[in-house]
Structure formats: C-alpha cells, structure tokens
Short mmCIF file of C-alpha atoms in Angstrom, two decimals:
data_model
loop_
_atom_site.label_atom_id
_atom_site.label_comp_id
_atom_site.label_asym_id
_atom_site.label_seq_id
_atom_site.Cartn_x
_atom_site.Cartn_y
_atom_site.Cartn_z
CA UNK A 1 12.95 -35.74 -17.01
CA UNK A 2 15.04 -36.48 -14.42
CA UNK A 3 14.05 -35.80 -10.84
CA UNK A 4 15.36 -38.18 -8.26
CA UNK A 5 14.46 -36.42 -5.03
CA UNK A 6 13.60 -38.26 -1.87
CA UNK A 7 10.31 -36.72 -0.89
CA UNK A 8 8.68 -37.93 2.29
CA UNK A 9 5.31 -36.95 3.64
CA UNK A 10 7.07 -35.31 6.55
CA UNK A 11 9.18 -33.11 4.29
CA UNK A 12 6.27 -32.09 2.12
CA UNK A 13 4.08 -31.39 5.12
CA UNK A 14 1.20 -33.70 4.34
CA UNK A 15 0.01 -36.44 6.63
CA UNK A 16 -2.75 -38.09 4.63
CA UNK A 17 -2.30 -41.43 2.92
CA UNK A 18 -0.95 -41.44 -0.65
CA UNK A 19 -3.49 -42.54 -3.24
CA UNK A 20 -2.57 -43.96 -6.65
CA UNK A 21 -4.79 -42.28 -9.24
CA UNK A 22 -3.04 -43.70 -12.31
CA UNK A 23 -0.72 -46.62 -12.96
CA UNK A 24 0.63 -48.15 -16.13
CA UNK A 25 3.57 -50.09 -17.51
CA UNK A 26 5.12 -48.28 -20.46
CA UNK A 27 7.77 -49.56 -22.85
CA UNK A 28 10.44 -48.23 -20.51
CA UNK A 29 9.18 -48.19 -16.93
CA UNK A 30 6.40 -48.42 -14.40
CA UNK A 31 4.54 -45.13 -14.21
CA UNK A 32 2.51 -44.07 -11.20
CA UNK A 33 0.65 -40.88 -10.39
CA UNK A 34 0.00 -40.46 -6.69
CA UNK A 35 -1.90 -37.89 -4.67
CA UNK A 36 -1.19 -36.98 -1.07
CA UNK A 37 -3.53 -34.23 0.02
CA UNK A 38 -2.88 -31.27 -2.27
CA UNK A 39 0.25 -32.84 -3.76
CA UNK A 40 0.22 -34.83 -7.00
CA UNK A 41 3.42 -36.67 -7.99
CA UNK A 42 4.78 -38.65 -10.91
CA UNK A 43 6.79 -41.73 -9.94
CA UNK A 44 8.69 -44.28 -11.96
CA UNK A 45 9.33 -47.18 -9.62
CA UNK A 46 6.80 -49.15 -7.59
CA UNK A 47 9.61 -50.38 -5.33
CA UNK A 48 10.90 -46.90 -4.52
CA UNK A 49 7.71 -44.98 -3.95
CA UNK A 50 9.45 -42.11 -2.13
CA UNK A 51 11.31 -41.09 -5.30
CA UNK A 52 9.30 -38.56 -7.28
CA UNK A 53 10.14 -37.33 -10.76
CA UNK A 54 7.71 -34.42 -10.78
CA UNK A 55 5.15 -32.95 -8.39
CA UNK A 56 2.60 -30.16 -8.43
CA UNK A 57 0.34 -28.56 -5.86
CA UNK A 58 -3.16 -29.01 -7.27
CA UNK A 59 -4.37 -25.80 -5.63
CA UNK A 60 -1.44 -23.77 -6.98
CA UNK A 61 0.37 -25.40 -9.94
CA UNK A 62 2.60 -22.34 -10.32
CA UNK A 63 4.24 -22.96 -6.97
CA UNK A 64 7.31 -25.12 -7.57
CA UNK A 65 7.69 -28.12 -5.28
CA UNK A 66 11.28 -29.25 -5.78
CA UNK A 67 14.43 -27.40 -4.87
CA UNK A 68 16.18 -28.52 -8.07
CA UNK A 69 13.59 -26.86 -10.30
CA UNK A 70 14.13 -23.60 -8.45
CA UNK A 71 17.91 -23.92 -8.81
CA UNK A 72 17.53 -24.41 -12.56
CA UNK A 73 16.43 -20.78 -12.86
CA UNK A 74 19.93 -19.69 -11.87
CA UNK A 75 20.44 -20.03 -15.64
CA UNK A 76 18.57 -16.75 -16.08
CA UNK A 77 21.35 -14.96 -14.22
CA UNK A 78 23.65 -15.90 -17.13
CA UNK A 79 21.32 -15.42 -20.10
CA UNK A 80 18.68 -12.83 -20.87
CA UNK A 81 15.35 -13.47 -22.56
CA UNK A 82 16.00 -16.93 -24.09
CA UNK A 83 14.43 -17.37 -27.52
CA UNK A 84 15.09 -21.06 -28.20
CA UNK A 85 14.92 -23.57 -25.36
CA UNK A 86 15.59 -27.31 -25.47
CA UNK A 87 14.55 -29.57 -22.60
CA UNK A 88 15.74 -33.18 -22.61
CA UNK A 89 13.46 -35.18 -20.30
CA UNK A 90 9.89 -34.03 -19.74
CA UNK A 91 8.67 -35.42 -16.43
CA UNK A 92 5.44 -33.63 -15.65
CA UNK A 93 6.33 -30.70 -17.90
CA UNK A 94 6.78 -28.28 -15.00
CA UNK A 95 9.88 -26.56 -16.34
CA UNK A 96 8.38 -26.16 -19.78
CA UNK A 97 5.20 -24.63 -18.36
CA UNK A 98 7.05 -22.12 -16.20
CA UNK A 99 9.47 -21.07 -18.94
CA UNK A 100 6.56 -20.64 -21.37
CA UNK A 101 4.77 -18.39 -18.90
CA UNK A 102 7.90 -16.34 -18.26
CA UNK A 103 8.83 -16.07 -21.95
CA UNK A 104 5.67 -16.52 -24.06
CA UNK A 105 7.56 -15.76 -27.28
CA UNK A 106 10.21 -18.43 -26.67
CA UNK A 107 10.27 -21.58 -28.78
CA UNK A 108 10.46 -24.54 -26.38
CA UNK A 109 11.19 -28.06 -27.58
CA UNK A 110 10.66 -30.89 -25.10
CA UNK A 111 12.25 -34.24 -25.89
CA UNK A 112 11.08 -37.36 -24.05
CA UNK A 113 11.84 -40.97 -24.98
CA UNK A 114 8.67 -42.38 -23.42
CA UNK A 115 5.37 -41.44 -25.09
CA UNK A 116 3.47 -42.59 -21.99
CA UNK A 117 5.24 -39.90 -19.93
CA UNK A 118 4.09 -37.20 -22.34
CA UNK A 119 0.50 -38.42 -22.12
CA UNK A 120 0.61 -38.52 -18.32
CA UNK A 121 2.08 -35.01 -18.24
CA UNK A 122 -0.82 -33.79 -20.37
CA UNK A 123 -3.52 -35.65 -18.49
CA UNK A 124 -2.39 -35.21 -14.88
CA UNK A 125 0.12 -32.34 -14.69
CA UNK A 126 -1.40 -29.71 -17.00
CA UNK A 127 1.54 -29.85 -19.42
CA UNK A 128 0.80 -27.16 -21.99
CA UNK A 129 1.62 -27.35 -25.70
CA UNK A 130 0.94 -24.81 -28.43
CA UNK A 131 2.53 -23.47 -31.59
CA UNK A 132 5.62 -22.46 -29.60
CA UNK A 133 5.81 -25.31 -27.09
CA UNK A 134 6.22 -28.77 -28.56
CA UNK A 135 7.05 -32.29 -27.41
CA UNK A 136 8.82 -34.97 -29.41
CA UNK A 137 9.12 -38.67 -28.66
CA UNK A 138 12.80 -39.43 -29.18
CA UNK A 139 15.98 -40.36 -27.38
CA UNK A 140 17.63 -37.11 -26.33
CA UNK A 141 20.99 -37.96 -27.82
CA UNK A 142 19.52 -38.85 -31.21
CA UNK A 143 17.55 -35.61 -31.18
CA UNK A 144 20.67 -33.55 -30.50
CA UNK A 145 22.69 -35.39 -33.17
CA UNK A 146 19.99 -34.55 -35.72
CA UNK A 147 19.71 -30.97 -34.46
CA UNK A 148 23.45 -30.55 -34.99
CA UNK A 149 23.15 -31.80 -38.58
CA UNK A 150 20.40 -29.23 -39.14
CA UNK A 151 22.64 -26.59 -37.51
CA UNK A 152 20.02 -25.78 -34.89
CA UNK A 153 21.07 -23.55 -32.00
CA UNK A 154 19.54 -23.16 -28.54
CA UNK A 155 20.02 -20.38 -26.01
CA UNK A 156 19.09 -22.59 -23.08
CA UNK A 157 19.57 -26.35 -23.00
CA UNK A 158 18.19 -28.16 -19.95
CA UNK A 159 19.35 -31.73 -19.38
CA UNK A 160 16.79 -33.37 -17.12
CA UNK A 161 16.59 -36.98 -18.30
CA UNK A 162 16.17 -39.76 -15.76
CA UNK A 163 15.49 -43.45 -16.25
CA UNK A 164 14.31 -44.35 -12.76
CA UNK A 165 17.76 -45.09 -11.36
CA UNK A 166 19.92 -42.24 -12.60
CA UNK A 167 20.76 -40.21 -15.67
CA UNK A 168 20.99 -42.54 -18.70
CA UNK A 169 24.65 -43.47 -19.25
CA UNK A 170 24.79 -42.31 -22.85
CA UNK A 171 23.72 -38.83 -21.71
CA UNK A 172 26.69 -38.51 -19.34
CA UNK A 173 29.68 -38.91 -21.62
CA UNK A 174 32.26 -36.59 -23.10
CA UNK A 175 31.02 -37.40 -26.59
CA UNK A 176 27.44 -36.49 -25.68
CA UNK A 177 28.42 -33.21 -24.03
CA UNK A 178 30.42 -32.30 -27.14
CA UNK A 179 27.25 -32.88 -29.18
CA UNK A 180 25.30 -30.68 -26.76
CA UNK A 181 27.93 -27.97 -27.05
CA UNK A 182 27.61 -28.06 -30.84
CA UNK A 183 23.96 -26.95 -30.67
CA UNK A 184 24.47 -24.32 -27.95
CA UNK A 185 24.12 -20.77 -29.26
CA UNK A 186 26.86 -18.26 -28.55
CA UNK A 187 26.10 -16.74 -25.17
CA UNK A 188 23.77 -19.60 -24.25
CA UNK A 189 23.89 -21.90 -21.24
CA UNK A 190 23.52 -25.61 -20.49
CA UNK A 191 21.72 -26.43 -17.23
CA UNK A 192 22.06 -30.04 -16.09
CA UNK A 193 20.16 -31.54 -13.18
CA UNK A 194 22.42 -33.97 -11.36
CA UNK A 195 23.44 -34.90 -7.83
CA UNK A 196 25.80 -33.90 -5.04
CA UNK A 197 25.74 -37.32 -3.39
CA UNK A 198 26.37 -39.65 -6.35
CA UNK A 199 29.56 -41.71 -6.58
CA UNK A 200 29.75 -40.36 -10.11
CA UNK A 201 30.06 -36.79 -8.81
CA UNK A 202 33.77 -36.46 -9.50
CA UNK A 203 33.56 -38.21 -12.87
CA UNK A 204 30.66 -36.03 -13.99
CA UNK A 205 32.50 -32.89 -12.91
CA UNK A 206 35.66 -33.91 -14.74
CA UNK A 207 33.65 -34.70 -17.86
CA UNK A 208 31.84 -31.36 -17.90
CA UNK A 209 35.15 -29.57 -17.42
CA UNK A 210 36.75 -31.55 -20.26
CA UNK A 211 34.11 -30.29 -22.69
CA UNK A 212 32.99 -26.89 -21.36
CA UNK A 213 35.89 -25.72 -19.21
CA UNK A 214 35.06 -24.03 -15.90
CA UNK A 215 31.41 -24.34 -14.91
CA UNK A 216 29.11 -23.36 -12.04
CA UNK A 217 27.68 -25.66 -9.41
CA UNK A 218 24.36 -24.50 -7.96
CA UNK A 219 23.25 -26.08 -4.73
CA UNK A 220 21.59 -24.97 -1.52
CA UNK A 221 21.35 -28.30 0.25
CA UNK A 222 24.12 -30.74 1.04
CA UNK A 223 23.72 -34.32 -0.24
CA UNK A 224 20.96 -33.29 -2.62
CA UNK A 225 20.62 -32.24 -6.23
CA UNK A 226 22.99 -29.86 -7.88
CA UNK A 227 22.53 -27.92 -11.06
CA UNK A 228 25.53 -27.62 -13.35
CA UNK A 229 25.63 -24.46 -15.48
CA UNK A 230 28.07 -24.79 -18.37
CA UNK A 231 28.91 -23.37 -21.76
CA UNK A 232 28.26 -19.72 -20.92
CA UNK A 233 30.68 -17.02 -22.06
CA UNK A 234 31.48 -15.45 -18.71
CA UNK A 235 30.14 -14.99 -15.22
CA UNK A 236 28.35 -11.65 -14.78
CA UNK A 237 30.00 -8.91 -12.76
CA UNK A 238 28.62 -8.17 -9.27
CA UNK A 239 26.79 -5.14 -10.69
CA UNK A 240 25.29 -7.17 -13.56
CA UNK A 241 24.29 -9.93 -11.16
CA UNK A 242 22.56 -7.46 -8.86
CA UNK A 243 20.64 -5.96 -11.81
CA UNK A 244 19.50 -9.38 -12.99
CA UNK A 245 18.42 -10.42 -9.50
CA UNK A 246 16.38 -7.22 -9.18
CA UNK A 247 14.74 -7.82 -12.57
CA UNK A 248 14.00 -11.51 -11.98
CA UNK A 249 12.79 -11.31 -8.38
CA UNK A 250 9.19 -10.20 -9.14
CA UNK A 251 8.98 -12.45 -12.21
CA UNK A 252 9.94 -15.58 -10.29
CA UNK A 253 8.09 -14.78 -7.07
CA UNK A 254 4.81 -16.47 -8.16
CA UNK A 255 6.76 -19.72 -8.56
CA UNK A 256 8.28 -19.41 -5.07
CA UNK A 257 11.77 -18.98 -6.49
CA UNK A 258 14.00 -16.77 -4.34
CA UNK A 259 16.51 -15.92 -7.03
CA UNK A 260 18.73 -14.00 -4.63
CA UNK A 261 19.04 -17.07 -2.39
CA UNK A 262 19.62 -19.22 -5.46
CA UNK A 263 22.42 -16.90 -6.61
CA UNK A 264 24.15 -17.37 -3.27
CA UNK A 265 24.37 -21.08 -4.02
CA UNK A 266 26.29 -20.53 -7.27
CA UNK A 267 29.95 -21.57 -7.02
CA UNK A 268 32.33 -21.43 -9.96
CA UNK A 269 34.74 -24.31 -10.35
CA UNK A 270 37.42 -21.90 -11.56
CA UNK A 271 38.74 -21.49 -8.03
CA UNK A 272 36.70 -24.24 -6.37
CA UNK A 273 37.58 -27.47 -8.14
CA UNK A 274 36.42 -30.21 -5.78
CA UNK A 275 37.58 -33.33 -7.63
CA UNK A 276 41.07 -34.80 -8.15
CA UNK A 277 42.91 -33.71 -11.28
CA UNK A 278 43.41 -37.33 -12.33
CA UNK A 279 39.69 -38.17 -12.20
CA UNK A 280 38.72 -40.30 -15.16
CA UNK A 281 36.40 -38.65 -17.70
CA UNK A 282 33.22 -40.52 -18.66
CA UNK A 283 33.20 -41.63 -22.30
CA UNK A 284 31.11 -43.85 -24.53
CA UNK A 285 33.68 -46.56 -23.77
CA UNK A 286 33.97 -45.79 -20.05
CA UNK A 287 30.73 -45.14 -18.18
CA UNK A 288 30.70 -47.32 -15.04
CA UNK A 289 27.06 -48.13 -14.35
CA UNK A 290 28.01 -49.86 -11.10
CA UNK A 291 28.69 -46.44 -9.57
CA UNK A 292 25.05 -45.52 -10.03
CA UNK A 293 24.13 -47.52 -6.94
CA UNK A 294 24.71 -44.66 -4.54
#
C-alpha cells in the first residue's frame, strides 16, 4: 500500500476540521483513520498528518480520490481482461475493490505485511473479500519468492507498498524486480506506484530498465506520483490504443477515471530516457536509504 500523496484540505475542497475516528499502534507503524467532511483517510504517521495512504468519499466510495490510483488504470491499455491480479500493499483496499468490480471473474490476491492495515481496510474502507478476492499477511518479497517456486503467474502485478516514509528498500532492487518478472505472465504488465520528485528517481528508473528493458512512465502532474508500467510485450498501435480507450471509457467513468487523459500522460522511455546512462542500479547490496529523505 503505498500512497504518499500530500493532501491538504484546500486541495480536497473540504474546510471542516479533521476528526480522528480510529487510532492504533501496530507492529509496524502508527495507524490513523481521519474524517474531514465526506472524506475518510488512512494515515501512517502522526507527525506527518497531511500524508494519506488511502482515502474514500463516504457518499460515493466508487469515486477515486487520488491521481495515482487513476493513473494505475493505464495498465488496462496494455492488457485486456486480466484473470490473475497480484497487489503488493493493501492500504484501504481501493484498487482491489475497483478491479473486482470491473472484472468480477478475476482472481485478486492482496499481500500486506501489517495485519492491522487489513483489519482497518475492512472496518473503515469497505475492503471486500470473497472467494476470488483474498488478502494475505506476508512481506511482499517473501510472497513473490514463494509464488515463483510454485510457478504462479499473474497478468497484472501492482506494486503499491509503502512503509510511511517510502517504498521499502528491499522492494526496490534489481533482485526483487527479477523475482517479480519471474511471476509475470506472458503479455502481462507490472504497474508500480512511485514518485517523480524522489532523489531515487534516476536510480529507480535505471533499475527498472536493467530488469524489464524499456518501460512507460505515466504522470499527469509534475513533482507528484508516477506510475511505471513494465514487463509488457509491446506498446499498442495508435488504432489499438484508440479502441481500448473507447472500450474502457464507459467502464471507468463511474470511478472518475478519464482514461483518454491518462493515456496522454503515458511516455515510453524508449526515446525519452531521462536519467544518465551511468546511473547506479539499486541492488540488495546498494540501496541508499539516505536518498529517501526527499
């Protein structure tokens, strides 16, 4: 679950005072659930109350709050009708809920290291589980290692883990991405929620390229989140892209996702490499945590 967006009352459009409706200290972090008018948010740090990991509108839970969640659905321009979905990092379960509604026959596995987060998602964010949508308490990397041993394959892998400061270091390395690639089905896609403003930007980009080759950056706002799309076979032709946009537009409209606008924020690194060629790749031996203070 990994949603480090600076959300202020001004940006959201609410002026009432935030109210804490739940607070607990889990094994991993401080967890808060706050309400501000119609907005309910999950937060991980008492000292940085403006940083929300997940939010919903109580009056309309379908309507997505964060830009990054909308950008994640650019994945559907590269894959069609995903059958097996893996989400690393649960947050409030928003992505899982939406994907389940869009593809009710899809098997969706949510992996979250903190059991308290899963309980909060169920109790406060209407996270839905059934025979096709499951949650597992486990470190994401361990889960993927075991999935590889079992030769599991996923059409859509969403990397959305966040520890309160940034993406956990062991989920940012070349070795980890190679493990992710090993469980990606042929024709599938990896969607990773990360940042445009981090000092790790160039290192992350170089690391994704080292494992997956050319990838796509999806972003509509400068100095904000970016979604990395990697592992796919090839970018669709203009005609294929137009067909997919036409098909997805009415499906995504209830969630306030303008897929045409999202598509315009997709930039391939094939001809738009924006990091130096000598940028050091992140590895299990080299993952400079000091750069996370951005």
